[in-house]
Amino acid sequence: MKLIDKALEFETRKMRFPTTSDRIMAAREAKDLILSLNEVYKESKDSEIMDVMKRLTLIKQKIERRLKGKPLTA
């Protein structure tokens, strides 16, 4: 599946975003991947897809926390 490969590539990418706009773009990309995977998951009910979505959600939440200025320890 091309979508899962794209999600895994995003997940393994180095998460260093020097500017706010980079963080915003990364959060949007993660959201798009999660929503796309969710559409596939609705049809297939594959647990691997759900695991990928959960990991991407954690990454997205960390990026959003950093955008809002909250400390990473939560």
XYZ file of N, CA and C in Angstrom:
222
model
N 0.834 -1.183 0.000
C 0.000 0.000 0.000
C 0.883 1.252 0.000
N 0.651 2.093 -0.938
C 1.439 3.301 -1.091
C 1.226 4.261 0.089
N 0.000 4.318 0.587
C -0.327 5.227 1.687
C 0.378 4.827 2.973
N 0.429 3.537 3.259
C 1.115 3.067 4.464
C 2.608 3.336 4.359
N 3.174 3.139 3.169
C 4.597 3.432 2.970
C 4.890 4.916 3.209
N 3.997 5.765 2.734
C 4.167 7.196 2.936
C 4.077 7.548 4.426
N 3.165 6.900 5.141
C 3.019 7.137 6.577
C 4.244 6.647 7.345
N 4.778 5.506 6.957
C 5.968 4.984 7.628
C 7.179 5.868 7.348
N 7.261 6.423 6.139
C 8.354 7.337 5.811
C 8.243 8.600 6.661
N 7.037 9.109 6.832
C 6.830 10.296 7.677
C 7.211 9.994 9.123
N 6.869 8.809 9.567
C 7.137 8.408 10.946
C 8.639 8.291 11.225
N 9.399 7.811 10.254
C 10.833 7.616 10.458
C 11.659 8.855 10.121
N 11.019 9.856 9.524
C 11.712 11.094 9.193
C 12.179 11.782 10.470
N 13.296 12.443 10.385
C 13.820 13.148 11.543
C 12.888 14.303 11.890
N 12.405 14.314 13.116
C 11.429 15.308 13.547
C 12.129 16.532 14.127
N 12.760 17.289 13.268
C 13.400 18.528 13.691
C 12.873 19.630 12.793
N 12.088 20.520 13.391
C 11.463 21.581 12.621
C 11.932 22.921 13.173
N 12.875 23.560 12.474
C 13.465 24.792 12.996
C 12.509 25.988 13.009
N 11.538 26.006 12.123
C 10.644 27.159 12.077
C 9.211 26.751 12.383
N 8.431 27.733 12.746
C 7.026 27.478 13.057
C 6.288 26.991 11.819
N 6.592 27.538 10.676
C 5.897 27.116 9.456
C 6.208 25.653 9.128
N 7.431 25.197 9.426
C 7.767 23.782 9.227
C 6.922 22.898 10.133
N 6.737 23.337 11.366
C 5.917 22.567 12.309
C 4.461 22.510 11.856
N 3.962 23.632 11.367
C 2.574 23.671 10.893
C 2.401 22.733 9.706
N 3.343 22.771 8.772
C 3.259 21.892 7.602
C 3.335 20.429 8.011
N 4.190 20.101 8.976
C 4.314 18.719 9.438
C 3.029 18.259 10.125
N 2.429 19.122 10.932
C 1.178 18.762 11.611
C 0.061 18.537 10.595
N 0.019 19.376 9.564
C -1.007 19.214 8.521
C -0.787 17.936 7.731
N 0.478 17.636 7.430
C 0.784 16.403 6.691
C 0.386 15.185 7.508
N 0.677 15.224 8.813
C 0.300 14.106 9.686
C -1.211 13.951 9.728
N -1.924 15.061 9.812
C -3.390 15.015 9.845
C -3.939 14.419 8.556
N -3.405 14.837 7.422
C -3.850 14.301 6.136
C -3.605 12.796 6.046
N -2.426 12.365 6.511
C -2.117 10.933 6.485
C -3.070 10.155 7.383
N -3.330 10.687 8.565
C -4.221 10.000 9.504
C -5.622 9.878 8.921
N -6.140 10.955 8.349
C -7.485 10.908 7.776
C -7.560 9.968 6.574
N -6.520 9.948 5.751
C -6.502 9.035 4.606
C -6.446 7.583 5.060
N -5.602 7.323 6.054
C -5.517 5.960 6.585
C -6.828 5.545 7.239
N -7.519 6.507 7.843
C -8.795 6.192 8.483
C -9.822 5.723 7.460
N -9.830 6.351 6.280
C -10.754 5.930 5.221
C -10.458 4.494 4.785
N -9.173 4.167 4.674
C -8.797 2.802 4.296
C -9.163 1.832 5.415
N -8.943 2.257 6.659
C -9.229 1.394 7.807
C -10.722 1.073 7.912
N -11.571 2.024 7.576
C -13.020 1.800 7.652
C -13.443 0.622 6.791
N -12.749 0.445 5.666
C -13.110 -0.638 4.748
C -12.442 -1.956 5.108
N -11.175 -1.901 5.539
C -10.428 -3.143 5.717
C -10.382 -3.648 7.149
N -10.498 -2.745 8.132
C -10.417 -3.103 9.560
C -9.110 -3.827 9.883
N -8.022 -3.398 9.251
C -6.707 -3.991 9.468
C -6.067 -3.360 10.709
N -5.640 -4.198 11.651
C -5.075 -3.684 12.900
C -3.736 -2.981 12.676
N -3.007 -3.357 11.643
C -1.732 -2.697 11.340
C -1.963 -1.228 10.987
N -3.024 -0.960 10.234
C -3.344 0.419 9.869
C -3.696 1.218 11.115
N -4.418 0.617 12.034
C -4.775 1.311 13.278
C -3.526 1.633 14.095
N -2.579 0.708 14.144
C -1.335 0.959 14.879
C -0.552 2.126 14.274
N -0.493 2.186 12.950
C 0.201 3.281 12.268
C -0.505 4.600 12.577
N -1.841 4.596 12.553
C -2.591 5.819 12.844
C -2.333 6.296 14.273
N -2.245 5.374 15.220
C -1.983 5.746 16.609
C -0.607 6.380 16.759
N 0.396 5.792 16.092
C 1.745 6.353 16.181
C 1.818 7.735 15.535
N 1.141 7.907 14.399
C 1.119 9.208 13.743
C 0.396 10.247 14.602
N -0.644 9.817 15.295
C -1.370 10.727 16.171
C -0.477 11.220 17.298
N 0.336 10.345 17.852
C 1.262 10.765 18.907
C 2.268 11.786 18.383
N 2.794 11.548 17.193
C 3.739 12.489 16.589
C 3.060 13.838 16.365
N 1.842 13.807 15.843
C 1.098 15.039 15.580
C 0.835 15.804 16.868
N 0.496 15.096 17.927
C 0.233 15.754 19.208
C 1.491 16.422 19.758
N 2.642 15.769 19.600
C 3.895 16.371 20.060
C 4.196 17.644 19.291
N 3.973 17.610 17.984
C 4.211 18.802 17.159
C 3.265 19.928 17.583
N 1.998 19.596 17.802
C 1.025 20.619 18.183
C 1.324 21.188 19.567
N 1.800 20.349 20.485
C 2.188 20.846 21.804
C 3.318 21.853 21.676
N 4.248 21.552 20.808
C 5.380 22.450 20.592
C 4.906 23.763 19.966
N 3.918 23.690 19.088
C 3.377 24.893 18.472
C 2.681 25.781 19.497
N 1.992 25.155 20.430
C 1.252 25.921 21.427
C 2.137 26.428 22.554
N 3.366 25.973 22.603
C 4.291 26.466 23.593
C 4.226 25.763 24.934
N 3.501 24.663 25.012
C 3.445 23.911 26.251
C 4.681 23.045 26.375
N 5.104 22.731 27.577
C 6.257 21.835 27.726
C 5.930 20.438 27.218
N 6.946 19.732 26.758
C 6.736 18.395 26.179
C 6.398 17.359 27.233
N 6.683 17.619 28.495
C 6.356 16.652 29.546
C 4.903 16.847 29.950
N 4.105 15.862 29.609
C 2.678 15.966 29.935
C 2.178 14.665 30.491
